[in-house]
Coordinates of C-alpha atoms and ligand atoms in Angstrom, one line a residue:
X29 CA -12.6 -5.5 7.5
X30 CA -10.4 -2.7 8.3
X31 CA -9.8 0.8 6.7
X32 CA -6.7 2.9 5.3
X33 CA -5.6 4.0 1.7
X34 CA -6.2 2.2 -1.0
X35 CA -3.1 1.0 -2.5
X36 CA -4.4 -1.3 -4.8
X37 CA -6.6 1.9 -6.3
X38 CA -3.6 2.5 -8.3
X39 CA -4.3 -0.3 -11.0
X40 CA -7.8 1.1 -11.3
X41 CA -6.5 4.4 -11.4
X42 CA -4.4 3.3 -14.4
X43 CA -7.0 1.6 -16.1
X44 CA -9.3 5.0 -15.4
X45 CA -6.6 7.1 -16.9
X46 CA -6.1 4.9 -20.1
X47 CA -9.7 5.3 -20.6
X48 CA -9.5 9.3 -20.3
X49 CA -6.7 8.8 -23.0
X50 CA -8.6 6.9 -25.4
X51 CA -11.6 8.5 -25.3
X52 CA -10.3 12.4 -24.8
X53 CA -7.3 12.6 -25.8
X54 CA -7.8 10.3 -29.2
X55 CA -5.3 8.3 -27.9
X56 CA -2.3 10.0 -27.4
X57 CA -0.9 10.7 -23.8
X58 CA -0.8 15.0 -23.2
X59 CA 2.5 16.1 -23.2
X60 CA 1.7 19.3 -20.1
X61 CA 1.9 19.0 -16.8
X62 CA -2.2 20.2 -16.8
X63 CA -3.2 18.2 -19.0
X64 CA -1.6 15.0 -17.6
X65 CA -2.9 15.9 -14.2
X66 CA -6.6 15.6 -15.1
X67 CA -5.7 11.7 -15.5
X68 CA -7.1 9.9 -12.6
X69 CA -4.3 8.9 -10.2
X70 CA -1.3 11.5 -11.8
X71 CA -0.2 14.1 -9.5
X72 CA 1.9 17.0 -9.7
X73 CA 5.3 15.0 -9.3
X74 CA 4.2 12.1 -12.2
X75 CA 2.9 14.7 -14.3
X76 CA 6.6 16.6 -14.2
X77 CA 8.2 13.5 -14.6
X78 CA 6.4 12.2 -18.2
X79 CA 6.2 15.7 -19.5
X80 CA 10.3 16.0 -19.1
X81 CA 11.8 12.6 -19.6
X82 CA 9.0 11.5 -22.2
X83 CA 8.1 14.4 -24.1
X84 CA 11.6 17.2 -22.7
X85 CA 9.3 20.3 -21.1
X86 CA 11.0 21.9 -19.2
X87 CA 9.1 21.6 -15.7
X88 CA 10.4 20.3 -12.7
X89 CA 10.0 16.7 -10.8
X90 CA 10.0 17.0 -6.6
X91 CA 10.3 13.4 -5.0
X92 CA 11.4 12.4 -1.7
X93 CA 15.2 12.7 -3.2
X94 CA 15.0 16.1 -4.5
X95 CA 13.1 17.5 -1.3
X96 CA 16.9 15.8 0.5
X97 CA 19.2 17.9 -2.3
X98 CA 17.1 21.0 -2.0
X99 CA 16.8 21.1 1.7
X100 CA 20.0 20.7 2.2
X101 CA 21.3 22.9 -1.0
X102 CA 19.6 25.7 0.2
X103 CA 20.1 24.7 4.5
X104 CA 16.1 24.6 4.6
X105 CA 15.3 24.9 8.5
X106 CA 11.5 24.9 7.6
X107 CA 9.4 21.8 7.7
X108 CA 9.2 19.9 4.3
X109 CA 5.9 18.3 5.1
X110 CA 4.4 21.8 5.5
X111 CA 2.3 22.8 2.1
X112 CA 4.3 26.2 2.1
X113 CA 7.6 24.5 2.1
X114 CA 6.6 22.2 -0.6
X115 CA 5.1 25.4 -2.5
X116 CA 8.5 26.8 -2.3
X117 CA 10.3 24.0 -2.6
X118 CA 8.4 23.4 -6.4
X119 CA 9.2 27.3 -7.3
X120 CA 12.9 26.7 -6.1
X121 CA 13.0 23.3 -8.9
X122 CA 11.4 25.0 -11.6
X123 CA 13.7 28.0 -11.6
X124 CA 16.3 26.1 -11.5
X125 CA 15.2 23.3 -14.4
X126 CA 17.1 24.2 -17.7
X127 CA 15.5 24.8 -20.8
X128 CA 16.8 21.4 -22.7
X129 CA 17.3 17.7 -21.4
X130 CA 15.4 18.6 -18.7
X131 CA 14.3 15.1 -18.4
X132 CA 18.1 14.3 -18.1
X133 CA 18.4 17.0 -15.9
X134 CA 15.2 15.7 -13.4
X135 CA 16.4 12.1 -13.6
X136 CA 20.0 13.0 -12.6
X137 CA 18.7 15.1 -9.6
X138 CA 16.5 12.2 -8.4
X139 CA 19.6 9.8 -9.1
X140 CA 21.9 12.3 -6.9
X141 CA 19.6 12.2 -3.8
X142 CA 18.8 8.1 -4.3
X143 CA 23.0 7.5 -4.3
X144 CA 24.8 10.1 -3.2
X145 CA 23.1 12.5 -0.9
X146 CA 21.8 9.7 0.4
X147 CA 19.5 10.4 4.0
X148 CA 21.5 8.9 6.9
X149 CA 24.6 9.0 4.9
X150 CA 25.3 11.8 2.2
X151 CA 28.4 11.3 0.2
X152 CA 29.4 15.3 0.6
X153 CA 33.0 14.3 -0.5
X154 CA 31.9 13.1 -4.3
X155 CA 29.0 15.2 -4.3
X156 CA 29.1 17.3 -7.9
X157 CA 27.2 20.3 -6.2
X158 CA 29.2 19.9 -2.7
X159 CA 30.7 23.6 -3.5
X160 CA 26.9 25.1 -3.6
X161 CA 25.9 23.4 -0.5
X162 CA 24.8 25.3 2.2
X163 CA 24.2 22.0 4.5
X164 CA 27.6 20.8 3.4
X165 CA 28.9 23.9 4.3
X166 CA 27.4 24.4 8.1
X167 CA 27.6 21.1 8.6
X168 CA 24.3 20.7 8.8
X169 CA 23.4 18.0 6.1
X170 CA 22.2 15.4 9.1
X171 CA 19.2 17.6 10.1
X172 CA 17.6 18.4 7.1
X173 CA 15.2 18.0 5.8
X174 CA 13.3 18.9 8.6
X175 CA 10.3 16.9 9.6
X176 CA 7.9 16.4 12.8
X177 CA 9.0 14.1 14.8
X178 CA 8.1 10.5 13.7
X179 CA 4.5 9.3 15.3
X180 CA 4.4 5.4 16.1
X181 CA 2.0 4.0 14.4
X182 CA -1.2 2.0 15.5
X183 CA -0.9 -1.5 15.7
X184 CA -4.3 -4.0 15.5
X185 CA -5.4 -7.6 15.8
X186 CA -7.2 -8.8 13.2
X187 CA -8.7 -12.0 12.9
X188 CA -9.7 -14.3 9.3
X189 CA -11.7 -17.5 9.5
X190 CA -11.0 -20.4 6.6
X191 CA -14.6 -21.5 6.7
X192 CA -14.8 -24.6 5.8
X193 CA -18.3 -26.5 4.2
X194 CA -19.4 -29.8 4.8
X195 CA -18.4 -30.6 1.0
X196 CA -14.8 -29.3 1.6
X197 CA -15.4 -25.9 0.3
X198 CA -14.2 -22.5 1.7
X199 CA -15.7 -19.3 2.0
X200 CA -13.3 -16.4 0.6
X201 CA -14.7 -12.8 0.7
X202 CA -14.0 -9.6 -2.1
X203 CA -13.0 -6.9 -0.2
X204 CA -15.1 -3.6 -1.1
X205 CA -13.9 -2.0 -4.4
X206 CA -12.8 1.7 -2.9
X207 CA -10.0 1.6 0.1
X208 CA -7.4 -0.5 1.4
X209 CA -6.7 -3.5 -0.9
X210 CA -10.1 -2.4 -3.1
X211 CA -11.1 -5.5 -4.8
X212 CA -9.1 -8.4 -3.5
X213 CA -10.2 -11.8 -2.3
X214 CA -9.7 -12.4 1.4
X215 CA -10.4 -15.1 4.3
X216 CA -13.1 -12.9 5.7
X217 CA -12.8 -11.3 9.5
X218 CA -12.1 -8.0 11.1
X219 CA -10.4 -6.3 13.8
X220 CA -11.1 -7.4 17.3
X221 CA -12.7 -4.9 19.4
X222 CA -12.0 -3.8 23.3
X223 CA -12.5 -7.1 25.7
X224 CA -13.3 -9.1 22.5
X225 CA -11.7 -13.0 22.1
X226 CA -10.6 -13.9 18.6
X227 CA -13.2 -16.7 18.5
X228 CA -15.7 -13.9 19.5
X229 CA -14.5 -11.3 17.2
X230 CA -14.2 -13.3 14.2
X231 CA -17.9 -15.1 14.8
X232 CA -19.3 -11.1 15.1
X233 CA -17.3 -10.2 11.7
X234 CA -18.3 -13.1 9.9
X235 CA -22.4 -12.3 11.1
X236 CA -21.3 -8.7 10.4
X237 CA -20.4 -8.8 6.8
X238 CA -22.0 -12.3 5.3
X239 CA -24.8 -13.0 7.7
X240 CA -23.4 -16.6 8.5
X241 CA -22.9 -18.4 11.6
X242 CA -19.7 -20.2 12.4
X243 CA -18.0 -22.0 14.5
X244 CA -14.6 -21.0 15.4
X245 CA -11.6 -24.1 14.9
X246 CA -8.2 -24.2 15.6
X247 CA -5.8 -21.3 15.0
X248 CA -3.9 -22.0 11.5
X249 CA -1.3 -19.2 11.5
X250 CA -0.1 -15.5 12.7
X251 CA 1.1 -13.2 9.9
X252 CA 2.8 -9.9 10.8
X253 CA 2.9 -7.0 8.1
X254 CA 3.5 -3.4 7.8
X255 CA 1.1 -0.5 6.0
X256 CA 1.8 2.8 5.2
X257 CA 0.2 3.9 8.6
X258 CA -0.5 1.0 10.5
X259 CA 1.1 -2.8 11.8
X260 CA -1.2 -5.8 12.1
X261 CA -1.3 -9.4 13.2
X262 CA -3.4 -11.4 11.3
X263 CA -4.6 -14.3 13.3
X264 CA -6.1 -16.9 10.9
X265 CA -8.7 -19.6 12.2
X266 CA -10.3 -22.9 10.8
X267 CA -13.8 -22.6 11.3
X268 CA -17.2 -24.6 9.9
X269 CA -19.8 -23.3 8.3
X270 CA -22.8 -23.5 10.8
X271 CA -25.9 -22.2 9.2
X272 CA -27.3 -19.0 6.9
X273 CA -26.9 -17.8 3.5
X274 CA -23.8 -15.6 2.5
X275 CA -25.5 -12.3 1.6
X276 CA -22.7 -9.9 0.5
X277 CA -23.3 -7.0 3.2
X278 CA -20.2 -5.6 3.9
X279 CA -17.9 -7.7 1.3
X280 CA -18.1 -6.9 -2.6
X281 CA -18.6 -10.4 -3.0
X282 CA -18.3 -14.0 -2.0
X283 CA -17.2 -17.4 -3.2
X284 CA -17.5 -21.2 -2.1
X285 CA -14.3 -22.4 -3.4
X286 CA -12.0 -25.8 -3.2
X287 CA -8.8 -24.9 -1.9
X288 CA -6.7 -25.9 -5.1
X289 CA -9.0 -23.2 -7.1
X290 CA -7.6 -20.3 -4.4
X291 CA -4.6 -19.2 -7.2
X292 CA -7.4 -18.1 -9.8
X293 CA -8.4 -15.5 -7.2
X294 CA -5.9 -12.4 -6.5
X295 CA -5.7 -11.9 -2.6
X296 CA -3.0 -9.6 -1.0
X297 CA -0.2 -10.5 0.3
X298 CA -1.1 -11.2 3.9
X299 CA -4.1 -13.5 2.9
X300 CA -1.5 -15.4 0.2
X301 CA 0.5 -16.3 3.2
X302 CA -2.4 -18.4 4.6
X303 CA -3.1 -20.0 1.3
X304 CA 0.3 -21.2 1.7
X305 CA 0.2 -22.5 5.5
X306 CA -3.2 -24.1 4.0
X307 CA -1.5 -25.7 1.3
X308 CA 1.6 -27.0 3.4
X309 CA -0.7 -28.5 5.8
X310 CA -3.2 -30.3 3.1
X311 CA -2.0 -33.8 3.8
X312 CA -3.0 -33.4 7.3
X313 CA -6.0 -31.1 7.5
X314 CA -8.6 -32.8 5.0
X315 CA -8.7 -35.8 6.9
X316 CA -8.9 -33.9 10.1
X317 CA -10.0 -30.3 10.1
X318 CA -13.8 -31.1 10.1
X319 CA -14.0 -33.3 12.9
X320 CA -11.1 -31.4 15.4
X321 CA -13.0 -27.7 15.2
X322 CA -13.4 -27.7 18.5
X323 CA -14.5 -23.8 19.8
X324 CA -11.3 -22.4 20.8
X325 CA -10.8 -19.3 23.4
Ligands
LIG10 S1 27.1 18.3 -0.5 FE1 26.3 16.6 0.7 S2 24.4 17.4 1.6 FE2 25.0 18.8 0.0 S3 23.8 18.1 -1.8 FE3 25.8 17.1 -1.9 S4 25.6 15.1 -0.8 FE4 23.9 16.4 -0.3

């Protein structure tokens, strides 16, 4: 298992917050930015958004767009990440939002910064606030907003076992509910640690989190993919079954299924890719998965 944000926490979030609304608000959805923020999962920029497109307050939105127009409005030389630069940033938006169609107003001011002050390649010439613009003015519209200079993210090996039973089962795994895809079936496995094989790191995960003992087949594919903060190869293994009973230690919960029940489960995006490779090598495998596991390195 490996950690980060939970990105998948957004659909519980969503559920959470239609709760609130039910049982709170009697069922209708606060039209202030404070009283939409105590849903679970709305922040200050959501909040601004539904309060003036859906219900026409007039408070402001601040998205990665607007940060661009304002930075470079106003020739910001301050970092935008900083909490005092956003503070200001938020006080600059909400003196400027007008009093009416201030969801218009919001939405054309994200819509500015998505297609025309665009980051690599703002379009100063058919810009309709070029004449206020500071950047556009100095010439400085390429280096803001200022931010720190990008850090290059961690990359990590990871390693997931299709453990099959004797009757032609496999073992999936329910990730843990809070964290990085909270609630989603997986083929279970881990990160491999310092001097560790795959083999070795994927028999210690598989002990680690269901208390089973396995033995470690032939590789089956190498998926590649991108988080927020961090890269990952996903190596994924045949294995067998050896001995124990799953116990659900570090998993939410586990599953003996036959490979053409695998769609009834929802597993993320990496883990779908192997249910694919499984599925285009069916013909071959079932006759001869069982009997080739030999240990690999
Ligand atoms: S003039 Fe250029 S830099 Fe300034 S807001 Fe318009 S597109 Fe952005």
């Amino acid at each position: 298992m490996w950690e980060g944000l939970g990105y998948y926490s957004r659909a519980r979030n969503l559920h959470a917050a239609a709760q609130m609304i039910v049982d709170d608000y009697g069922g209708r959805l606060p039209e202030d930015v404070a009283g939409l923020m105590k849903l679970k999962g709305v922040g200050r920029y959501t909040a601004g958004a539904i309060a003036s497109i859906a219900f026409g307050r007039p408070v402001p939105v601040l998205d990665g767009n607007v940060i661009r127009v304002f930075s470079r409005l106003l020739d910001l030389k301050e970092d935008v990440t900083k909490t005092q630069t956003k503070n200001y940033l938020w006080q600059v938006a909400g003196d400027l939002v007008p009093e009416h169609r201030a969801g218009d107003y919001n939405q054309a001011l994200m819509e500015l910064g998505q297609t025309v002050c665009q980051p690599a390649t703002p379009h100063c010439h058919l810009c309709p606030i070029s004449r206020y613009c500071l950047a556009w003015t100095k010439g400085t519209q390429l280096e803001r907003p200022v931010r720190p200079p990008r850090r290059k993210i961690p990359h990590y090996d990871v390693c997931a076992g299709v453990i099959w039973r004797e009757d032609g089962r496999i073992l999936i795994a329910q990730r843990p509910l809070e964290g990085l895809l909270g609630g989603l079936w997986e083929f279970p496995g881990g990160k491999l640690q310092a001097g560790e094989t795959r083999a070795d790191a994927l028999r210690r995960e598989i002990k680690e989190e269901l208390g089973l003992e396995i033995v470690v087949g032939r590789p089956l594919v190498t998926i590649k993919h991108t988080y927020t903060h961090f890269r990952i190869s996903l190596h994924a293994y045949h294995a067998q079954y050896v001995s124990g009973k799953p116990q659900n230690i570090e998993v939410a919960n586990h599953a003996w299924v036959r490979l053409d029940d695998l769609d009834q489960y929802p597993f993320a995006v990496t883990d779908q890719k192997i249910i694919k490779r499984l599925l285009d090598e069916k013909g071959v495998f079932q006759s001869s998965i069982l009997p080739s596991l030999a240990v690999t390195s």
